[in-house]
PDB file of C-alpha atoms in Angstrom:
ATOM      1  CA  UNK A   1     -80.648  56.374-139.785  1.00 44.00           C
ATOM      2  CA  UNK A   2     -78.448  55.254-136.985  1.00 46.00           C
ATOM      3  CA  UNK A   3     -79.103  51.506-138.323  1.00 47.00           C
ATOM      4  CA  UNK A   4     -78.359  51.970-142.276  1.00 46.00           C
ATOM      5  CA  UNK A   5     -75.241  54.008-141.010  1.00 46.00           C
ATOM      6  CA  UNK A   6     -74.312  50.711-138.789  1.00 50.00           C
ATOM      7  CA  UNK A   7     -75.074  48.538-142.078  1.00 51.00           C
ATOM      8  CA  UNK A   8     -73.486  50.596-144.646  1.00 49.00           C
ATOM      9  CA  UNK A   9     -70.396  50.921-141.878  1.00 50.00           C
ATOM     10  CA  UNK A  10     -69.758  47.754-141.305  1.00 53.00           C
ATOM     11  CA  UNK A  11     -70.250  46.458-145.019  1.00 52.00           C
ATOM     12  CA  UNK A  12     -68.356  49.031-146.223  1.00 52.00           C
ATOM     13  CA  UNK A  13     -65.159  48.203-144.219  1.00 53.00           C
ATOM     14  CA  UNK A  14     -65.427  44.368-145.304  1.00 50.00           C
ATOM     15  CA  UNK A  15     -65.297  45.361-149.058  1.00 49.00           C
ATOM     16  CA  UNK A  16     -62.045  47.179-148.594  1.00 52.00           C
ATOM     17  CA  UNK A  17     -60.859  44.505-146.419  1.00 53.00           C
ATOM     18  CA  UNK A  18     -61.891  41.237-148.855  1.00 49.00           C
ATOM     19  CA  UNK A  19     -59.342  38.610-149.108  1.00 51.00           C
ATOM     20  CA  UNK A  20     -57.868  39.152-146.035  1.00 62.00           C
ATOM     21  CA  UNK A  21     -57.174  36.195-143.248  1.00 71.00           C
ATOM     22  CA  UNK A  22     -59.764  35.724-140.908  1.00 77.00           C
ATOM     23  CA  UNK A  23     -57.866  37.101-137.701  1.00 83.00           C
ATOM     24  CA  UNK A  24     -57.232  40.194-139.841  1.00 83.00           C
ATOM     25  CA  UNK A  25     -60.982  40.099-141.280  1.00 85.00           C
ATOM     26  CA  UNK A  26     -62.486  39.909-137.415  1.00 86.00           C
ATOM     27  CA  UNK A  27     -60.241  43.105-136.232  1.00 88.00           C
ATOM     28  CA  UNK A  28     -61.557  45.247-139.299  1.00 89.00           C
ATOM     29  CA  UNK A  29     -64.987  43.942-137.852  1.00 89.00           C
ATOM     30  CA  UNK A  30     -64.293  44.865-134.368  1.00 89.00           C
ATOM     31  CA  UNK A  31     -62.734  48.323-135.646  1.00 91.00           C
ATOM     32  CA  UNK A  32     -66.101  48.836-137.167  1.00 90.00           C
ATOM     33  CA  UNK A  33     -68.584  48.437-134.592  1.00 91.00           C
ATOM     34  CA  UNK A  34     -65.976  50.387-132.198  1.00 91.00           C
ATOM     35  CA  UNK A  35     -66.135  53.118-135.005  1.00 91.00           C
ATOM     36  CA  UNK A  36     -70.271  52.858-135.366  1.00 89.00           C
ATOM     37  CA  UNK A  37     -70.469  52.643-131.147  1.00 89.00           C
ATOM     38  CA  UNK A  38     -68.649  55.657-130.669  1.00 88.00           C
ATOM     39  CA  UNK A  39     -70.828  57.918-133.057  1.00 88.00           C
ATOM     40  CA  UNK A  40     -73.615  56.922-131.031  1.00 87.00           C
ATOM     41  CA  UNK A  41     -74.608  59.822-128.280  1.00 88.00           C
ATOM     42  CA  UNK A  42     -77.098  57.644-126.634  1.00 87.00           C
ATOM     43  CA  UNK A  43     -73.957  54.636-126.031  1.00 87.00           C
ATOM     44  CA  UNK A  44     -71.606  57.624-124.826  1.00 89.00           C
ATOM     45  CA  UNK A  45     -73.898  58.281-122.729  1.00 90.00           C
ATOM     46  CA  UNK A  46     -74.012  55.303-121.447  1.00 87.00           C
ATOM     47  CA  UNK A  47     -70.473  54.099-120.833  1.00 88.00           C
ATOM     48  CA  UNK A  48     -69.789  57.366-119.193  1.00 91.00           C
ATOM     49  CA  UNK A  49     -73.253  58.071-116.833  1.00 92.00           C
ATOM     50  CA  UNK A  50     -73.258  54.341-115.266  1.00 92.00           C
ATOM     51  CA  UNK A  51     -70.390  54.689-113.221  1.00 92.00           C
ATOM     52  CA  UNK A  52     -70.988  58.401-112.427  1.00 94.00           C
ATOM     53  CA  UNK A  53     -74.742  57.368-111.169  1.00 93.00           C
ATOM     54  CA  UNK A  54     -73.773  54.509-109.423  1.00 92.00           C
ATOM     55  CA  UNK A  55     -70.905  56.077-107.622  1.00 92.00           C
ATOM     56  CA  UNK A  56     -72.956  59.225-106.852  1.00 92.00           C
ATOM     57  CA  UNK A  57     -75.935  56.862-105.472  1.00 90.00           C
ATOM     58  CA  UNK A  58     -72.734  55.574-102.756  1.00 88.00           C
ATOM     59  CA  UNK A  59     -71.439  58.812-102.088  1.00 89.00           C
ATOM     60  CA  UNK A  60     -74.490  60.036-101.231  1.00 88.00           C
ATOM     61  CA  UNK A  61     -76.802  57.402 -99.371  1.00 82.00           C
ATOM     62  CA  UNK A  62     -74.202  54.782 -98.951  1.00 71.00           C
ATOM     63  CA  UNK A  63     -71.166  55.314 -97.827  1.00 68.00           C
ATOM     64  CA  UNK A  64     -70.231  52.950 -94.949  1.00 69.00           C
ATOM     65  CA  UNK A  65     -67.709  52.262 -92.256  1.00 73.00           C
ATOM     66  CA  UNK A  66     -68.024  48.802 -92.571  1.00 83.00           C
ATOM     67  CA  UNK A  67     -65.780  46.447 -95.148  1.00 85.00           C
ATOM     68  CA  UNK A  68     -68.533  44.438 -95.549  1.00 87.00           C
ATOM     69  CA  UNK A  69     -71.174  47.174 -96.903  1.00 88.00           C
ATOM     70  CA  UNK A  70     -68.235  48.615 -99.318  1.00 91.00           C
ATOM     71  CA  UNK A  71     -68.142  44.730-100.442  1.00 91.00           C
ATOM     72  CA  UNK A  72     -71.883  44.369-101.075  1.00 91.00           C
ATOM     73  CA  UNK A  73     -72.292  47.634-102.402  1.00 92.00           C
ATOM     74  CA  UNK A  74     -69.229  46.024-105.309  1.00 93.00           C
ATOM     75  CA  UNK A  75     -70.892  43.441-106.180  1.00 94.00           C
ATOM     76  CA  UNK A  76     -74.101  44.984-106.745  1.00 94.00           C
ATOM     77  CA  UNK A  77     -72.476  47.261-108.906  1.00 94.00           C
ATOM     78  CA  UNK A  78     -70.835  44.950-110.982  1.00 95.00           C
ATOM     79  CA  UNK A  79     -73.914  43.172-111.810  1.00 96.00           C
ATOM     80  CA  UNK A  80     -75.163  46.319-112.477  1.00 95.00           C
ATOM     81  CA  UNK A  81     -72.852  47.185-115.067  1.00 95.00           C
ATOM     82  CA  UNK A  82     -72.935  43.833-116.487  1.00 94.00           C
ATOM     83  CA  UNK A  83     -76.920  43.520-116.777  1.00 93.00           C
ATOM     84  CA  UNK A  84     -77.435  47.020-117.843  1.00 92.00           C
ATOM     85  CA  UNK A  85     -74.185  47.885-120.649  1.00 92.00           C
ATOM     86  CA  UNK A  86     -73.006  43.944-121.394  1.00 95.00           C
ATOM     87  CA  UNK A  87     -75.803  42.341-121.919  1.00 95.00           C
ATOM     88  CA  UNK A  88     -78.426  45.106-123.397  1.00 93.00           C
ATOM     89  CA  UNK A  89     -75.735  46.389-125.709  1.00 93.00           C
ATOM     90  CA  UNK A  90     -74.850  43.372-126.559  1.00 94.00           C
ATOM     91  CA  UNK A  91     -78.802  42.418-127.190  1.00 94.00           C
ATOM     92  CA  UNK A  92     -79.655  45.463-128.959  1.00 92.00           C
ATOM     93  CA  UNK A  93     -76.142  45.407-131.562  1.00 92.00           C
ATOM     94  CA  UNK A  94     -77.182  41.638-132.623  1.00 92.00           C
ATOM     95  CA  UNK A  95     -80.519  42.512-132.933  1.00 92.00           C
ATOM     96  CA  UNK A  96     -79.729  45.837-134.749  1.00 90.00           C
ATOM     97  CA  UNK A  97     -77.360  43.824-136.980  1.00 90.00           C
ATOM     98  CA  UNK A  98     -79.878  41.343-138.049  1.00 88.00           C
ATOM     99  CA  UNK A  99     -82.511  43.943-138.428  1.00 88.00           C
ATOM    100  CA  UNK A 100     -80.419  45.524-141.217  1.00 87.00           C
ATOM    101  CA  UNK A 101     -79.631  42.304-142.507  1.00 86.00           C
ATOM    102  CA  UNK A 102     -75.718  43.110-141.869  1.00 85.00           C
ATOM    103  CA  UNK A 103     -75.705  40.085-140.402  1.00 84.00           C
ATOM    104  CA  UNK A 104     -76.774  37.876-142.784  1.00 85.00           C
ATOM    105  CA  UNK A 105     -74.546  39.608-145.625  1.00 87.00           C
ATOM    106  CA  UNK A 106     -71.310  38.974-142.936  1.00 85.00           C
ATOM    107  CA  UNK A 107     -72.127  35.236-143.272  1.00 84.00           C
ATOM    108  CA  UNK A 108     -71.319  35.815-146.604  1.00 82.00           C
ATOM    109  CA  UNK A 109     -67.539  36.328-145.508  1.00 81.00           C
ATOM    110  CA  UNK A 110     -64.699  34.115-144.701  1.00 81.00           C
ATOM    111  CA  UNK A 111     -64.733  35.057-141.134  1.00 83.00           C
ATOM    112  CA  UNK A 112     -66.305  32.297-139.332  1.00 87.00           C
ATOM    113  CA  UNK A 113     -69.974  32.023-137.553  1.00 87.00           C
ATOM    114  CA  UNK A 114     -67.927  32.554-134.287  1.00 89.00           C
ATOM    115  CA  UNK A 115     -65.410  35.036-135.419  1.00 89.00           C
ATOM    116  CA  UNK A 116     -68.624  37.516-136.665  1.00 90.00           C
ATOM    117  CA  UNK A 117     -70.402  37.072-133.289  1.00 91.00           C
ATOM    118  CA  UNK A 118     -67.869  37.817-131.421  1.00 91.00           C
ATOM    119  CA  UNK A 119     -66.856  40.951-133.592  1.00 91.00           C
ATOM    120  CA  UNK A 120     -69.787  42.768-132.900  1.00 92.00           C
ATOM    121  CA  UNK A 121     -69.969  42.037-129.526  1.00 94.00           C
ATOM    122  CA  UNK A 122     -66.087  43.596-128.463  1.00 94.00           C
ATOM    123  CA  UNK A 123     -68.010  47.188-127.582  1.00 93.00           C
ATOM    124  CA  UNK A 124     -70.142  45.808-125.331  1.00 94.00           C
ATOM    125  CA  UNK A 125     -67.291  43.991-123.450  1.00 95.00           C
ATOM    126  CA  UNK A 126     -64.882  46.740-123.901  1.00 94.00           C
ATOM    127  CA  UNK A 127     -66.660  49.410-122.343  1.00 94.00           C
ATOM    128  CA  UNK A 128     -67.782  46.632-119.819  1.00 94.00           C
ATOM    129  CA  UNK A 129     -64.317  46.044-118.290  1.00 95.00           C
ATOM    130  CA  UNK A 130     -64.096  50.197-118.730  1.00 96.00           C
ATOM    131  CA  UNK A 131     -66.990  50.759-115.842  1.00 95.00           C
ATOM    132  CA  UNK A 132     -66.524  48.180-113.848  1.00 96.00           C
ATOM    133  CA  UNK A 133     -62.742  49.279-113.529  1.00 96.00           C
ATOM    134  CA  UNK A 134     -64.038  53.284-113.242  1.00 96.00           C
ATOM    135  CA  UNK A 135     -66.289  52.145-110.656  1.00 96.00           C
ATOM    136  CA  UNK A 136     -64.305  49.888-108.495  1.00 96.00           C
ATOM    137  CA  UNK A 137     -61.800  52.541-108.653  1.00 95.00           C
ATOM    138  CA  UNK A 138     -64.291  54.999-108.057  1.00 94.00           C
ATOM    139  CA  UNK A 139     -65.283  53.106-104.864  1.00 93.00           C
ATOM    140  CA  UNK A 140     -61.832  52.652-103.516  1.00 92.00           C
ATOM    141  CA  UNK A 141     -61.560  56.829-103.701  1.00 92.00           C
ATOM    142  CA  UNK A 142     -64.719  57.189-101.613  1.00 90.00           C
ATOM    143  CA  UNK A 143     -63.588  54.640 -98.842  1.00 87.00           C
ATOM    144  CA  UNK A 144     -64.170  51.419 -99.459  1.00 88.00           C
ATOM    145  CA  UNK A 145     -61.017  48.837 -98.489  1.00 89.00           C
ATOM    146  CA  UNK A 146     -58.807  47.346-101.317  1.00 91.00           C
ATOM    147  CA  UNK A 147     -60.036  44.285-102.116  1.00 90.00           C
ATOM    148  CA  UNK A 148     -58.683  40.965-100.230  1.00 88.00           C
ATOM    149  CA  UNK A 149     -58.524  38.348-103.087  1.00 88.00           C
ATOM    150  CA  UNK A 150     -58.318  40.495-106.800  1.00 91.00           C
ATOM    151  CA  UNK A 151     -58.214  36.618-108.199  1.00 92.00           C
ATOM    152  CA  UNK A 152     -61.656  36.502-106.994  1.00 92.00           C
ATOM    153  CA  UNK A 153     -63.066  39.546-108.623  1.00 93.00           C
ATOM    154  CA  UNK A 154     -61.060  38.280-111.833  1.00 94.00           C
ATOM    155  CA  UNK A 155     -62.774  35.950-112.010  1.00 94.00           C
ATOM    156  CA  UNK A 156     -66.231  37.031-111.592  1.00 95.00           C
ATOM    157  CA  UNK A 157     -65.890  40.071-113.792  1.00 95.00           C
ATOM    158  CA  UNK A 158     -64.693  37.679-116.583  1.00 96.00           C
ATOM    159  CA  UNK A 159     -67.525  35.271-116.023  1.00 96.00           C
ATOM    160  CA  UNK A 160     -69.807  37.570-115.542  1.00 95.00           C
ATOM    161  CA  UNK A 161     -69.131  39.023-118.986  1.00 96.00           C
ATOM    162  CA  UNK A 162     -69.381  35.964-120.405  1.00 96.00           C
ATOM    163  CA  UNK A 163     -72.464  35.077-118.754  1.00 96.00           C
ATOM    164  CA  UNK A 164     -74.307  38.558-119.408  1.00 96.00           C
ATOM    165  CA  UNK A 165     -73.200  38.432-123.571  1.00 96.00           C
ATOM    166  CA  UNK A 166     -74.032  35.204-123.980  1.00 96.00           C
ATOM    167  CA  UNK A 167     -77.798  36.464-122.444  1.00 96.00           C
ATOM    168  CA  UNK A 168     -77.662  38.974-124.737  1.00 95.00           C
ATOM    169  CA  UNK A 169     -77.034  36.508-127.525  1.00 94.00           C
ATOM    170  CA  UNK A 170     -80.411  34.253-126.560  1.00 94.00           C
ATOM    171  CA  UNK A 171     -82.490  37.463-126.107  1.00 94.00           C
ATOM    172  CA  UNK A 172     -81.592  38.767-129.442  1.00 92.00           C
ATOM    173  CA  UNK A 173     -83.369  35.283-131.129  1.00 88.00           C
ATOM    174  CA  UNK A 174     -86.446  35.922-129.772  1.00 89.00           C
ATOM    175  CA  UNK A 175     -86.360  40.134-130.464  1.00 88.00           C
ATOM    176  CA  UNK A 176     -87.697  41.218-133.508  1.00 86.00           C
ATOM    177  CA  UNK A 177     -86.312  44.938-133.670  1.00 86.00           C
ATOM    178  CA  UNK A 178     -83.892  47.074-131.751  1.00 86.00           C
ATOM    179  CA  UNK A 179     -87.003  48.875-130.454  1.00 88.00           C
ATOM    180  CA  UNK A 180     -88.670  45.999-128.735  1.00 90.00           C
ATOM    181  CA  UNK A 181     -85.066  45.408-127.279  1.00 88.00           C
ATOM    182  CA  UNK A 182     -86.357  47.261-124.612  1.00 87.00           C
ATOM    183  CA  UNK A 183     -88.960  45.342-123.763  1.00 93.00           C
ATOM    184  CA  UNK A 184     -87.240  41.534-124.146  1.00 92.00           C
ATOM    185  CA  UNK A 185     -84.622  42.641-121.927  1.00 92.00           C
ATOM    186  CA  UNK A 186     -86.745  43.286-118.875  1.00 94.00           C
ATOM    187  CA  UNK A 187     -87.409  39.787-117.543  1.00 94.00           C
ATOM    188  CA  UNK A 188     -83.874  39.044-117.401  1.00 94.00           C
ATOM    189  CA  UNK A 189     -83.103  42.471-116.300  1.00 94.00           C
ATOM    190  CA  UNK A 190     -85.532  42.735-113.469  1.00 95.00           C
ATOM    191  CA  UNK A 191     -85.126  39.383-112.509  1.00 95.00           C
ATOM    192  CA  UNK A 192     -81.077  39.441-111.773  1.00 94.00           C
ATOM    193  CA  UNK A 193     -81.188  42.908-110.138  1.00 94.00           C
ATOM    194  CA  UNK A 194     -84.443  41.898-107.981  1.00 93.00           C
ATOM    195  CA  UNK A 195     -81.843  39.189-106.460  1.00 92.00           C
ATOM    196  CA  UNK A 196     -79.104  41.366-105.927  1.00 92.00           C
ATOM    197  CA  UNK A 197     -80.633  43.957-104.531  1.00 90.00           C
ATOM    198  CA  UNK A 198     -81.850  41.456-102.009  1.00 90.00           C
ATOM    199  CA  UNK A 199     -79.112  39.269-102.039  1.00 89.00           C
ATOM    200  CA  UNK A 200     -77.685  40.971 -98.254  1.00 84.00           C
ATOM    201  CA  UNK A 201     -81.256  40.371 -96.616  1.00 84.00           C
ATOM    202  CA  UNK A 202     -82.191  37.226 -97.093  1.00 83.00           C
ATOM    203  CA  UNK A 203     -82.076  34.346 -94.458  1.00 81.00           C
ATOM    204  CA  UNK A 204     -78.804  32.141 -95.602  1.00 79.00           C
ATOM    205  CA  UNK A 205     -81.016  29.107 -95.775  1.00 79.00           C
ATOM    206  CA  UNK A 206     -83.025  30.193 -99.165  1.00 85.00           C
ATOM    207  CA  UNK A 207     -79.088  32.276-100.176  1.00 87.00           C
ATOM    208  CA  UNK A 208     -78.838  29.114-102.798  1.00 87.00           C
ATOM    209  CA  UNK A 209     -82.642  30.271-104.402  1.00 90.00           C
ATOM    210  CA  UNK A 210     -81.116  33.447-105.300  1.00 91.00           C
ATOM    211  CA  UNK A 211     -77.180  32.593-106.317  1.00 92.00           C
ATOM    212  CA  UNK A 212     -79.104  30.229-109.072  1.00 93.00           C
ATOM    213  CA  UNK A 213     -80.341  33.562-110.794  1.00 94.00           C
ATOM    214  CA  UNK A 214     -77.719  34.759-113.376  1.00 94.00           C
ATOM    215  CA  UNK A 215     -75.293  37.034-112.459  1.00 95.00           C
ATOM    216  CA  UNK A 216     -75.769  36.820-108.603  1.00 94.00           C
ATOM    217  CA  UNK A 217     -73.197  34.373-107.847  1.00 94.00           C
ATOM    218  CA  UNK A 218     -70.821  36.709-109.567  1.00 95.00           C
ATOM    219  CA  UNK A 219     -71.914  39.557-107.567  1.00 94.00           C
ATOM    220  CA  UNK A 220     -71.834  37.605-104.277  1.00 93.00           C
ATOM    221  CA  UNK A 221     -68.270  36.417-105.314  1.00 93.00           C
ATOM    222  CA  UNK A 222     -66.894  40.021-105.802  1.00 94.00           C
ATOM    223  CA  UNK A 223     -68.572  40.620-102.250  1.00 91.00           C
ATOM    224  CA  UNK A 224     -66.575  37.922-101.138  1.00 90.00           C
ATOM    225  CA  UNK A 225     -63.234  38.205-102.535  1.00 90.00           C
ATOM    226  CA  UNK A 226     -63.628  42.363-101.552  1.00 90.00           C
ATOM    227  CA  UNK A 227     -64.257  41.220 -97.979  1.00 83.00           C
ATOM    228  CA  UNK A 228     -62.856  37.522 -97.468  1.00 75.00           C
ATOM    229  CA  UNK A 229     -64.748  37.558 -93.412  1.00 63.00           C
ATOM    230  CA  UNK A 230     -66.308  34.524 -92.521  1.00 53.00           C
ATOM    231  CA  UNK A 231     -66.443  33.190 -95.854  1.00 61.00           C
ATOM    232  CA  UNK A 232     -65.462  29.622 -96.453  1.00 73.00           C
ATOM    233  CA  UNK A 233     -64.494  27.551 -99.380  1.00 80.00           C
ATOM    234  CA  UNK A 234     -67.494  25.694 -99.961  1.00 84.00           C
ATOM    235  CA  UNK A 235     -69.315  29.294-100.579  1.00 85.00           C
ATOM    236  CA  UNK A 236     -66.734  29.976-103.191  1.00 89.00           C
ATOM    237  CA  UNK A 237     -67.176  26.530-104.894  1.00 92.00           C
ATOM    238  CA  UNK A 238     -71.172  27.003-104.755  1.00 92.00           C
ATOM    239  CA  UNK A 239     -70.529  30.752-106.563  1.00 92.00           C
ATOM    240  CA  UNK A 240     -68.651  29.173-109.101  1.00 94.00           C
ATOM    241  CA  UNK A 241     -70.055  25.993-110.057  1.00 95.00           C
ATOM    242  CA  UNK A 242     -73.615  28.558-110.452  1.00 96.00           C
ATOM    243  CA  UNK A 243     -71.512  30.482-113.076  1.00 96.00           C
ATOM    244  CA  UNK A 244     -70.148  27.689-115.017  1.00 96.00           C
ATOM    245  CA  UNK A 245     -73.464  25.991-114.410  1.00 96.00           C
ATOM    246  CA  UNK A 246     -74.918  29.433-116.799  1.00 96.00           C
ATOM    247  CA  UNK A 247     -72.057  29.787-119.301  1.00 97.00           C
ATOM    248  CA  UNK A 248     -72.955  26.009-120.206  1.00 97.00           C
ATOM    249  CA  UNK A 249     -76.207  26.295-120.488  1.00 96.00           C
ATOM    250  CA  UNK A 250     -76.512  30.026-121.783  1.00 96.00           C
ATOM    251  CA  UNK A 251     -73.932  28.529-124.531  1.00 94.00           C
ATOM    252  CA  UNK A 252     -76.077  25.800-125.443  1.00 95.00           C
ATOM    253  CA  UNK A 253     -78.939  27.523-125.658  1.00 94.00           C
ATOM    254  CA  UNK A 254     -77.400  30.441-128.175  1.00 92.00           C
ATOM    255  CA  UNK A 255     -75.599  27.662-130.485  1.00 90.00           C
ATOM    256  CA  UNK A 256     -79.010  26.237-130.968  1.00 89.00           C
ATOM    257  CA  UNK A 257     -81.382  29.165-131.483  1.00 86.00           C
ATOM    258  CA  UNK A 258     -79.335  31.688-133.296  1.00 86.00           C
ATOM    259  CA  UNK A 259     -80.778  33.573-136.099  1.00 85.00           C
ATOM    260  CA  UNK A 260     -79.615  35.244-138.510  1.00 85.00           C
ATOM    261  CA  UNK A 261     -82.113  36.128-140.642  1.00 82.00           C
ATOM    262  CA  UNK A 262     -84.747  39.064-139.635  1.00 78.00           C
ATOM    263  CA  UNK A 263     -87.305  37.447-137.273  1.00 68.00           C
ATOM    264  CA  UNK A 264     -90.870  38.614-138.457  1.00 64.00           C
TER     265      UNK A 264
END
């Protein structure tokens, strides 16, 4: 039900939208799958029990003393936030959409390949920046220090985002159905939180091993521009050459094996 509703949603706003330009054509898009996000219980849920479990799993076992810990503890929740909401809603929309065949009817329109890709993935990245900003916030309130370089964290939220829908993009070519979303998502997802949750503990001489997993260099850059330390620039450069190093690639990859028609 929820998928004809998303179908006859989002077809339904391009008919009374036809001839418009294309910048015009990609907001009525966007509005859309904002509009068919939001009557979704299961997404509210979602965007609004993340941040509340995450923040109550701090307050509770993990609040610290120590800038360092509050540091950690951010950038393990931003890769959180982008693993679990970015790139699984972003997985399971695309995969939803071509399911329906929504997608391959909004090929039909003048809005480019890029312009309809990117259209239906705004929710994911909108309530994305939403909970990382509740939760940062959130962690500020229970004690942890204001962060030392904000550029920093800029930076790794935006790549991060990147990084985790463009993951969501590849996964989605080799999902069938929104159902076995579930199921394609786990490699990656266990995978990226394995090395983050791990990330503290291991000996610096194997660190590299783990940064090359994606979405752990962002999280150990948001633990370093939180809590600057001993940190050097060369450990900044390495954090950031891994993220670039998986927008390239992650881009690549999606260009070549994107589908849209249903995979059987």
């Amino acid at each position: 039900m929820t998928k004809m509703m998303a179908k006859e949603t989002t077809m339904s706003q391009y008919q009374r939208d036809a001839g418009k330009s294309s910048i015009q054509l990609f907001r009525a898009l966007a509005a859309a799958e904002i509009w068919v996000f939001l009557r979704q219980p299961v997404m509210i849920a979602l965007t609004l029990l993340l941040p509340a479990g995450l923040l109550a799993i701090t307050a509770l076992a993990e609040a610290s003393f120590s800038p360092q810990a509050w540091a950690q503890i951010a950038g393990r929740d931003l890769v959180a936030v982008q693993c679990i909401t970015v790139y699984f809603v972003a997985l399971n929309t695309l995969t939803a959409r071509r399911h329906t065949l929504a997608l391959k009817r909004l090929r039909t329109t003048a809005l480019p390949s890029v312009g309809i890709v990117a259209g239906l993935l705004v929710p994911p990245l909108l309530v994305g920046v939403f909970q990382v900003v509740v939760v940062f916030t959130g962690l500020v309130v229970l004690g942890a220090p204001l962060p030392q370089s904000p550029l920093l964290i800029g930076v790794s939220v935006l790549l991060g985002m990147i990084i985790a829908t463009l993951a969501g993009v590849v996964t989605s070519g080799l999902t069938a159905t929104p159902e076995k979303a579930q199921w394609t998502m786990m490699p990656f997802f266990v995978a990226v939180m394995g090395a983050i949750s791990v990330l503290p503990s291991v000996d610096p001489s194997i660190i590299n091993v783990l940064l090359a997993v994606p979405l752990t260099a962002n999280g150990h850059l948001v633990a370093t521009g939180w809590h600057v330390g001993a940190a050097n620039t060369n450990e900044v450069m390495v954090d950031m050459a891994f993220m670039v190093v998986w927008v390239v690639i992650l881009s690549l990859v999606s260009w070549k094996t994107f589908r849209w028609e249903r995979r059987h």
